[in-house]
Short mmCIF file of C-alpha atoms (C1' of nucleotides) in Angstrom, two decimals:
data_model
loop_
_atom_site.label_atom_id
_atom_site.label_comp_id
_atom_site.label_asym_id
_atom_site.label_seq_id
_atom_site.Cartn_x
_atom_site.Cartn_y
_atom_site.Cartn_z
CA UNK A 29 91.92 93.57 94.60
CA UNK A 30 92.66 96.77 96.51
CA UNK A 31 95.86 95.22 97.81
CA UNK A 32 96.86 94.07 94.37
CA UNK A 33 96.16 97.54 92.97
CA UNK A 34 98.28 99.11 95.68
CA UNK A 35 101.04 96.59 95.06
CA UNK A 36 100.92 97.16 91.29
CA UNK A 37 100.83 100.92 91.79
CA UNK A 38 97.67 101.13 89.73
CA UNK A 39 94.08 102.12 90.01
CA UNK A 40 91.52 99.35 89.66
CA UNK A 41 90.38 100.75 86.32
CA UNK A 42 93.83 100.57 84.84
CA UNK A 43 94.48 97.12 86.19
CA UNK A 44 91.40 95.92 84.37
CA UNK A 45 92.97 97.00 81.09
CA UNK A 46 95.45 94.20 81.59
CA UNK A 47 93.20 91.55 83.07
CA UNK A 48 89.52 91.17 82.25
CA UNK A 49 88.61 89.83 85.68
CA UNK A 50 89.94 88.89 89.06
CA UNK A 51 89.74 85.30 87.97
CA UNK A 52 91.89 85.98 84.90
CA UNK A 53 94.34 87.90 87.07
CA UNK A 54 94.69 84.98 89.45
CA UNK A 55 95.09 82.59 86.55
CA UNK A 56 97.77 84.93 85.19
CA UNK A 57 99.65 84.87 88.48
CA UNK A 58 99.31 81.09 88.58
CA UNK A 59 100.67 80.91 85.05
CA UNK A 60 103.65 83.01 86.06
CA UNK A 61 104.27 80.75 89.01
CA UNK A 62 103.96 77.73 86.77
CA UNK A 63 106.48 79.09 84.31
CA UNK A 64 108.85 79.89 87.16
CA UNK A 65 108.44 76.40 88.58
CA UNK A 66 109.10 74.79 85.21
CA UNK A 67 112.26 76.84 84.82
CA UNK A 68 113.44 75.62 88.19
CA UNK A 69 112.69 72.08 87.12
CA UNK A 70 114.88 72.45 84.08
CA UNK A 71 117.71 73.44 86.38
CA UNK A 72 117.03 70.53 88.72
CA UNK A 73 116.86 68.05 85.86
CA UNK A 74 120.21 69.12 84.50
CA UNK A 75 121.91 68.70 87.85
CA UNK A 76 123.80 65.40 87.94
CA UNK A 77 123.24 65.28 91.69
CA UNK A 78 119.54 64.63 92.25
CA UNK A 79 119.45 65.73 95.86
CA UNK A 80 121.32 68.92 95.16
CA UNK A 81 118.90 69.70 92.35
CA UNK A 82 115.94 69.02 94.61
CA UNK A 83 117.41 71.16 97.34
CA UNK A 84 117.82 74.09 94.97
CA UNK A 85 114.27 73.58 93.81
CA UNK A 86 113.02 73.58 97.39
CA UNK A 87 115.16 76.58 98.32
CA UNK A 88 113.87 78.58 95.41
CA UNK A 89 110.22 77.87 96.04
CA UNK A 90 110.04 77.56 99.79
CA UNK A 91 112.79 79.73 101.22
CA UNK A 92 113.78 82.46 98.81
CA UNK A 93 110.25 83.59 98.07
CA UNK A 94 109.18 86.78 99.80
CA UNK A 95 106.51 86.64 102.47
CA UNK A 96 104.28 88.46 100.05
CA UNK A 97 104.68 85.89 97.31
CA UNK A 98 104.01 83.11 99.79
CA UNK A 99 100.92 84.95 100.97
CA UNK A 100 99.67 85.36 97.43
CA UNK A 101 100.08 81.63 96.81
CA UNK A 102 98.13 80.88 99.96
CA UNK A 103 95.37 83.21 98.83
CA UNK A 104 95.19 81.49 95.45
CA UNK A 105 95.06 78.10 97.08
CA UNK A 106 92.17 79.26 99.24
CA UNK A 107 90.44 80.74 96.18
CA UNK A 108 90.68 77.33 94.59
CA UNK A 109 88.06 76.18 97.05
CA UNK A 110 85.60 78.84 95.96
CA UNK A 111 86.10 79.28 92.24
CA UNK A 112 85.81 76.07 90.20
CA UNK A 113 87.50 77.59 87.15
CA UNK A 114 90.54 78.50 89.22
CA UNK A 115 90.44 75.05 90.74
CA UNK A 116 90.58 73.59 87.22
CA UNK A 117 93.61 75.67 86.25
CA UNK A 118 95.31 74.94 89.53
CA UNK A 119 94.89 71.22 89.10
CA UNK A 120 96.14 71.33 85.54
CA UNK A 121 99.30 72.98 86.81
CA UNK A 122 99.65 70.42 89.56
CA UNK A 123 99.23 67.59 87.11
CA UNK A 124 102.09 68.97 85.04
CA UNK A 125 104.13 69.46 88.17
CA UNK A 126 103.51 65.91 89.32
CA UNK A 127 104.58 64.53 85.96
CA UNK A 128 107.75 66.57 86.13
CA UNK A 129 108.49 65.36 89.66
CA UNK A 130 107.84 61.76 88.75
CA UNK A 131 110.24 62.10 85.82
CA UNK A 132 112.84 63.62 88.11
CA UNK A 133 112.51 60.72 90.54
CA UNK A 134 112.62 58.13 87.80
CA UNK A 135 115.81 59.46 86.31
CA UNK A 136 117.34 59.62 89.78
CA UNK A 137 116.34 56.03 90.43
CA UNK A 138 117.86 54.97 87.12
CA UNK A 139 121.10 56.60 88.19
CA UNK A 140 120.87 54.68 91.43
CA UNK A 141 120.58 57.78 93.55
CA UNK A 142 117.30 56.67 95.05
CA UNK A 143 115.39 53.43 95.49
CA UNK A 144 114.41 51.64 92.31
CA UNK A 145 111.27 49.95 93.58
CA UNK A 146 109.64 53.16 94.66
CA UNK A 147 105.96 54.00 94.30
CA UNK A 148 106.71 57.19 92.43
CA UNK A 149 103.21 58.59 92.58
CA UNK A 150 102.97 58.23 96.33
CA UNK A 151 106.46 59.62 96.79
CA UNK A 152 105.55 62.67 94.74
CA UNK A 153 102.40 63.09 96.79
CA UNK A 154 104.56 63.10 99.89
CA UNK A 155 106.84 65.71 98.37
CA UNK A 156 103.86 67.88 97.60
CA UNK A 157 102.67 67.49 101.16
CA UNK A 158 106.03 68.83 102.27
CA UNK A 159 105.92 71.72 99.81
CA UNK A 160 102.41 72.79 100.73
CA UNK A 161 103.23 72.40 104.40
CA UNK A 162 106.29 74.63 104.17
CA UNK A 163 104.34 77.17 102.19
CA UNK A 164 101.45 77.34 104.62
CA UNK A 165 103.63 77.42 107.68
CA UNK A 166 105.31 80.46 106.20
CA UNK A 167 101.97 82.00 105.33
CA UNK A 168 100.43 81.48 108.73
CA UNK A 169 103.19 81.41 111.33
CA UNK A 170 105.30 84.57 111.56
CA UNK A 171 107.86 82.75 113.69
CA UNK A 172 108.40 80.00 111.17
CA UNK A 173 111.95 79.98 109.82
CA UNK A 174 112.17 77.91 106.62
CA UNK A 175 115.95 78.11 106.70
CA UNK A 176 115.99 76.19 109.98
CA UNK A 177 113.39 73.61 109.03
CA UNK A 178 114.51 72.92 105.48
CA UNK A 179 117.45 70.72 106.52
CA UNK A 180 115.09 68.50 108.47
CA UNK A 181 112.72 68.33 105.54
CA UNK A 182 115.55 67.39 103.20
CA UNK A 183 116.67 64.76 105.65
CA UNK A 184 113.19 63.29 105.62
CA UNK A 185 113.07 63.34 101.84
CA UNK A 186 116.43 61.60 101.68
CA UNK A 187 115.19 58.87 103.98
CA UNK A 188 111.94 58.20 102.25
CA UNK A 189 113.63 58.04 98.86
CA UNK A 190 116.65 55.95 99.80
CA UNK A 191 115.56 53.72 102.66
CA UNK A 192 113.12 50.92 102.00
CA UNK A 193 109.92 51.43 103.98
CA UNK A 194 109.92 49.85 107.39
CA UNK A 195 107.59 46.91 107.56
CA UNK A 196 104.65 48.80 108.99
CA UNK A 197 104.51 47.26 112.41
CA UNK A 198 100.85 46.39 112.55
CA UNK A 199 100.63 47.00 116.25
CA UNK A 200 97.16 46.76 117.68
CA UNK A 201 95.73 50.25 117.66
CA UNK A 202 94.92 51.90 120.89
CA UNK A 203 91.43 53.14 120.24
CA UNK A 204 90.75 56.57 121.75
CA UNK B 25 77.90 81.96 106.41
CA UNK B 26 75.25 80.62 104.05
CA UNK B 27 77.08 77.32 103.90
CA UNK B 28 77.40 77.18 107.65
CA UNK B 29 73.72 77.98 108.06
CA UNK B 30 72.83 75.23 105.61
CA UNK B 31 75.15 72.82 107.37
CA UNK B 32 73.75 73.73 110.77
CA UNK B 33 70.20 73.50 109.43
CA UNK B 34 69.51 76.98 110.67
CA UNK B 35 68.54 80.36 109.39
CA UNK B 36 71.13 83.12 109.75
CA UNK B 37 69.03 84.87 112.36
CA UNK B 38 68.94 81.83 114.58
CA UNK B 39 72.61 81.13 114.16
CA UNK B 40 73.31 84.59 115.50
CA UNK B 41 71.53 83.65 118.69
CA UNK B 42 74.40 81.30 119.42
CA UNK B 43 77.31 83.35 118.08
CA UNK B 44 77.48 87.12 118.13
CA UNK B 45 79.53 87.31 114.93
CA UNK B 46 81.20 85.33 112.22
CA UNK B 47 84.47 85.95 114.02
CA UNK B 48 83.11 84.48 117.24
CA UNK B 49 81.74 81.52 115.32
CA UNK B 50 85.12 80.80 113.78
CA UNK B 51 86.79 81.15 117.13
CA UNK B 52 84.22 78.74 118.52
CA UNK B 53 84.99 76.17 115.86
CA UNK B 54 88.70 76.65 116.51
CA UNK B 55 88.10 76.10 120.18
CA UNK B 56 86.27 72.87 119.47
CA UNK B 57 89.12 71.72 117.27
CA UNK B 58 91.59 72.65 119.97
CA UNK B 59 89.73 70.67 122.60
CA UNK B 60 89.57 67.69 120.25
CA UNK B 61 93.29 67.95 119.55
CA UNK B 62 94.12 68.13 123.23
CA UNK B 63 92.04 65.04 123.90
CA UNK B 64 93.97 63.19 121.21
CA UNK B 65 97.18 64.34 122.81
CA UNK B 66 96.17 62.85 126.09
CA UNK B 67 95.71 59.51 124.34
CA UNK B 68 99.06 59.81 122.59
CA UNK B 69 100.83 60.74 125.79
CA UNK B 70 99.50 57.72 127.61
CA UNK B 71 100.66 55.33 124.89
CA UNK B 72 103.91 53.65 125.93
CA UNK B 73 104.85 53.38 122.26
CA UNK B 74 105.60 56.90 121.05
CA UNK B 75 105.33 56.14 117.36
CA UNK B 76 102.06 54.32 117.74
CA UNK B 77 100.69 57.24 119.73
CA UNK B 78 101.84 59.66 117.07
CA UNK B 79 100.34 57.54 114.32
CA UNK B 80 96.98 57.49 116.03
CA UNK B 81 97.21 61.24 116.47
CA UNK B 82 98.00 61.67 112.78
CA UNK B 83 95.28 59.23 111.75
CA UNK B 84 92.69 61.01 113.79
CA UNK B 85 93.54 64.48 112.53
CA UNK B 86 94.65 63.86 108.99
CA UNK B 87 92.86 60.78 107.76
CA UNK B 88 89.67 60.19 109.69
CA UNK B 89 88.39 63.72 109.36
CA UNK B 90 85.66 64.24 106.80
CA UNK B 91 86.39 66.27 103.69
CA UNK B 92 84.08 68.88 105.11
CA UNK B 93 85.98 69.22 108.37
CA UNK B 94 89.23 69.47 106.47
CA UNK B 95 87.72 72.14 104.25
CA UNK B 96 86.51 74.10 107.23
CA UNK B 97 89.99 74.02 108.75
CA UNK B 98 91.43 75.27 105.48
CA UNK B 99 88.91 78.09 105.42
CA UNK B 100 89.83 79.09 108.96
CA UNK B 101 93.52 79.02 108.11
CA UNK B 102 92.84 81.31 105.17
CA UNK B 103 90.73 83.60 107.36
CA UNK B 104 93.71 83.89 109.67
CA UNK B 105 95.39 85.94 106.98
CA UNK B 106 92.53 88.43 106.89
CA UNK B 107 91.28 88.75 110.43
CA UNK B 108 93.95 89.66 113.01
CA UNK B 109 91.79 88.61 115.94
CA UNK B 110 91.36 85.15 114.46
CA UNK B 111 95.08 85.10 113.75
CA UNK B 112 95.71 85.80 117.44
CA UNK B 113 93.47 82.96 118.61
CA UNK B 114 94.91 80.61 116.03
CA UNK B 115 98.45 81.31 117.15
CA UNK B 116 97.56 80.87 120.77
CA UNK B 117 96.24 77.42 119.92
CA UNK B 118 99.32 76.60 117.93
CA UNK B 119 101.56 77.67 120.78
CA UNK B 120 99.76 75.26 123.09
CA UNK B 121 99.98 72.55 120.46
CA UNK B 122 103.70 73.10 120.00
CA UNK B 123 104.30 72.83 123.70
CA UNK B 124 102.36 69.62 123.83
CA UNK B 125 104.32 68.18 120.90
CA UNK B 126 107.63 69.20 122.41
CA UNK B 127 106.65 67.48 125.64
CA UNK B 128 105.68 64.37 123.72
CA UNK B 129 109.03 64.32 121.95
CA UNK B 130 110.95 64.93 125.14
CA UNK B 131 109.34 62.07 126.99
CA UNK B 132 109.96 59.81 124.00
CA UNK B 133 113.60 60.83 123.93
CA UNK B 134 113.90 60.11 127.64
CA UNK B 135 112.55 56.64 126.98
CA UNK B 136 115.14 56.25 124.25
CA UNK B 137 112.57 55.93 121.50
CA UNK B 138 113.98 58.87 119.58
CA UNK B 139 117.25 60.79 119.44
CA UNK B 140 118.29 62.52 122.63
CA UNK B 141 120.23 65.40 121.10
CA UNK B 142 117.31 66.58 119.01
CA UNK B 143 116.40 70.20 118.37
CA UNK B 144 112.88 69.71 119.63
CA UNK B 145 111.57 73.03 118.41
CA UNK B 146 112.72 72.46 114.87
CA UNK B 147 111.47 68.89 114.91
CA UNK B 148 108.05 70.08 116.01
CA UNK B 149 108.09 72.69 113.26
CA UNK B 150 108.78 69.90 110.79
CA UNK B 151 105.88 67.88 112.19
CA UNK B 152 103.60 70.85 111.78
CA UNK B 153 104.77 71.25 108.22
CA UNK B 154 103.70 67.67 107.61
CA UNK B 155 100.35 68.18 109.31
CA UNK B 156 99.51 71.34 107.42
CA UNK B 157 100.69 69.78 104.20
CA UNK B 158 98.49 66.73 104.62
CA UNK B 159 95.56 68.93 105.53
CA UNK B 160 95.93 71.22 102.52
CA UNK B 161 96.54 68.42 100.09
CA UNK B 162 93.26 66.95 101.21
CA UNK B 163 91.53 70.30 100.96
CA UNK B 164 92.82 71.12 97.50
CA UNK B 165 93.46 67.86 95.65
CA UNK B 166 90.43 65.59 95.21
CA UNK B 167 92.69 62.72 94.15
CA UNK B 168 94.81 62.87 97.28
CA UNK B 169 94.53 59.73 99.35
CA UNK B 170 95.83 60.29 102.87
CA UNK B 171 95.66 56.59 103.60
CA UNK B 172 98.25 55.92 100.90
CA UNK B 173 100.56 58.79 101.78
CA UNK B 174 100.46 58.49 105.56
CA UNK B 175 102.84 55.51 105.70
CA UNK B 176 105.42 57.51 103.79
CA UNK B 177 104.93 60.46 106.09
CA UNK B 178 105.33 58.26 109.14
CA UNK B 179 108.44 56.75 107.63
CA UNK B 180 109.87 60.23 107.23
CA UNK B 181 108.98 61.16 110.76
CA UNK B 182 110.64 58.01 112.04
CA UNK B 183 113.82 58.86 110.15
CA UNK B 184 114.09 62.45 111.23
CA UNK B 185 113.49 61.53 114.85
CA UNK B 186 115.73 58.50 115.09
CA UNK B 187 118.54 59.03 112.61
CA UNK B 188 121.13 61.71 113.30
CA UNK B 189 121.06 64.37 110.58
CA UNK B 190 123.40 63.69 107.69
CA UNK B 191 126.32 66.09 107.67
CA UNK B 192 124.77 68.56 105.27
CA UNK B 193 127.06 68.08 102.29
CA UNK B 194 127.89 71.69 101.51
CA UNK B 195 128.07 71.08 97.80
CA UNK B 196 128.56 74.20 95.75
CA UNK B 197 125.15 75.41 94.72
CA UNK B 198 124.23 75.38 91.11
CA UNK B 199 122.83 78.87 90.68
CA UNK B 200 119.78 78.97 88.43
"C1'" DT C 11 95.56 117.05 67.56
"C1'" DT C 12 94.95 112.41 67.97
"C1'" DT C 13 95.77 108.39 70.55
"C1'" DA C 14 96.80 105.85 74.48
"C1'" DA C 15 97.24 105.48 79.42
"C1'" DT C 16 95.32 106.28 83.81
"C1'" DT C 17 92.16 107.74 87.25
"C1'" DG C 18 88.67 107.16 91.02
"C1'" DA C 19 83.86 107.84 92.01
"C1'" DG C 20 80.40 104.80 91.67
"C1'" DC C 21 77.65 100.56 90.14
"C1'" DG C 22 75.34 96.08 91.18
"C1'" DA C 23 75.94 91.92 93.69
"C1'" DA C 24 77.24 89.45 97.60
"C1'" DC C 25 78.60 89.62 102.18
"C1'" DG C 26 77.87 89.61 107.35
"C1'" DT C 27 74.29 91.02 110.21
"C1'" DT C 28 69.67 92.50 112.21
"C1'" DC C 29 64.90 92.52 113.48
"C1'" DA C 30 59.92 92.35 112.91
"C1'" DT C 31 57.52 88.38 112.61
"C1'" DT C 32 55.96 83.47 112.93
"C1'" DC C 33 56.07 78.96 114.77
"C1'" DT C 34 56.76 75.88 119.07
"C1'" DT C 35 56.75 74.73 123.46
"C1'" DA C 36 55.78 75.43 128.27
"C1'" DT C 37 52.92 77.47 131.83
"C1'" DT C 38 48.84 79.30 133.70
"C1'" DT C 39 43.90 79.99 133.94
"C1'" DA C 40 39.05 78.64 133.51
"C1'" DT D 27 40.68 68.95 130.04
"C1'" DA D 28 40.68 72.76 127.13
"C1'" DA D 29 41.63 77.42 126.24
"C1'" DA D 30 44.65 81.38 127.05
"C1'" DT D 31 48.92 83.26 127.76
"C1'" DA D 32 53.75 83.76 128.09
"C1'" DA D 33 58.49 82.58 126.63
"C1'" DG D 34 61.74 80.77 123.68
"C1'" DA D 35 63.24 79.20 119.18
"C1'" DA D 36 63.45 80.09 114.47
"C1'" DT D 37 62.63 82.56 110.26
"C1'" DG D 38 63.88 85.32 106.10
"C1'" DA D 39 63.44 89.82 104.09
"C1'" DA D 40 66.11 93.74 104.49
"C1'" DC D 41 70.01 96.57 106.17
"C1'" DG D 42 74.60 98.65 105.68
"C1'" DT D 43 79.14 97.46 104.06
"C1'" DT D 44 82.49 95.57 101.10
"C1'" DC D 45 83.69 93.43 96.90
"C1'" DG D 46 84.73 92.97 91.97
"C1'" DC D 47 84.21 95.76 88.31
"C1'" DT D 48 82.97 99.95 84.94
"C1'" DC D 49 83.19 104.20 82.62
"C1'" DA D 50 83.08 109.24 82.03
"C1'" DA D 51 86.68 112.24 82.73
"C1'" DT D 52 91.54 113.52 82.92
"C1'" DT D 53 96.44 113.28 81.99
"C1'" DA D 54 100.43 111.88 79.24
"C1'" DA D 55 102.51 110.45 74.96
"C1'" DA D 56 102.77 110.36 70.02
#
DNA sequence: TTTAATTGAGCGAACGTTCATTCTTATTTA
DNA sequence: TAAATAAGAATGAACGTTCGCTCAATTAAA
C-alpha cells in the first residue's frame, strides 16, 4: 500500500477515499486490466490476419507493458492465492478471457488460418501458459528480454495451431 | 510461517531451531528444489533421446508435483520480488539451470536431434517461459490440467527446436 | 464561509521471531 | 532395576515490527 500511495502521489488516507479497501483497490486494478485486455481483443478480432492480430495482442500485453505494470500483475496473481475474493474476481476475468480467445481461434479456424480439428480449450490453455510465463519471466528475471523471446513464442504458437499434433511417440519412459 | 509450521507439524519455536529466519527457510527450500532439479537434469542428460529426456524433466517438475509444492514455488517466486537476498539466491539457481539447459540443447544439436544454428540462450529463455507458465497456471487456476496441456507444450517445444524460424513476415502493424 | 480534498500520526491485527517453560529421551547413580 | 539427573526437543504465549486502515486536523477550492 505504501508503494501504491507513493506511485499515486497520495497519502493513504486520501487513497481510501477512492477505494474502500486494499481488496477493492486490487479488484479495481484488475478491472482496468480486464477492460484494457478486452479492448485489445476487439482490435485482434477485427484483424483479418489472425496471427497478426494475436501478435499485436501479445505485444501489447507482454512487451509494451512497463516493468511496473508487469510487477503489479505479478503481485495481484500472488494475492490471488491468499485472498479468496480476489481469486474469485480473477477467475471470472480469466473465464471471460478464455471465451474470447476460444472465439478468436474458432473464427480463425473457420477462415482456414489454423487447424479445424483443434481442441480449442486446450489450445487456449497453452496460450495462457505462454502469457503467464512471459509475464512472470519479466517480473522475476531482470535480464529477460521479451522482444527477443517473443518471436520464438509466436513461432511455437504458429506450430501448435497449424500443424497437427505429432503422434505422441509412446516411448518407454526412463524412470528416474 | 503458520502454514509451514502446520505442514511441518511443528511449533514456530521448534522450527526456528532448524532455520534461523524465514529467509533462511525459503533459501533452504529453494536449495532443495535446486538439488532435485539438478538430479532430474542428470537423468535427462543421460537419455540418448533428447526429447524423451526433456519430457521426463517436464513431467517431473510440472505435472508430478503436488499442488502444495507448486504453491510453495509460486510463493517463493513472489517473495523474490520483496526480498533482495532471496532474489539473489533465486537468480543464482536460475543461472545454473540455464547453463544446464543450454548444455542439454547443445549436445542434442550435436547429435542432430535439434537445429544446429539455434540461438541457445533465447531457446532456453523460451523453455523457461513455458516452465513458469505451467507452474503458475497450476498455482492459480484450479481447473488447469497439466496432463492435458503438456502434449501441446511439448509439441511447441519440438517445433521451435527443430523447425527453422519462419521469416518473420513484417506485416504492417495494425495500431490499436 | 462553507465544502471538498488531503494529510499523516496512529490504531488494531497479523506478521516473523523469541524465550521461559514443559515434555522426552538418554545417561548416570544408588 | 529403579530413581535421579542431565540434555535435547518441542511448545506457545508474548515480543517488536509491519501492515491495512482510520480520523482529527489542515489546506485548497467553491
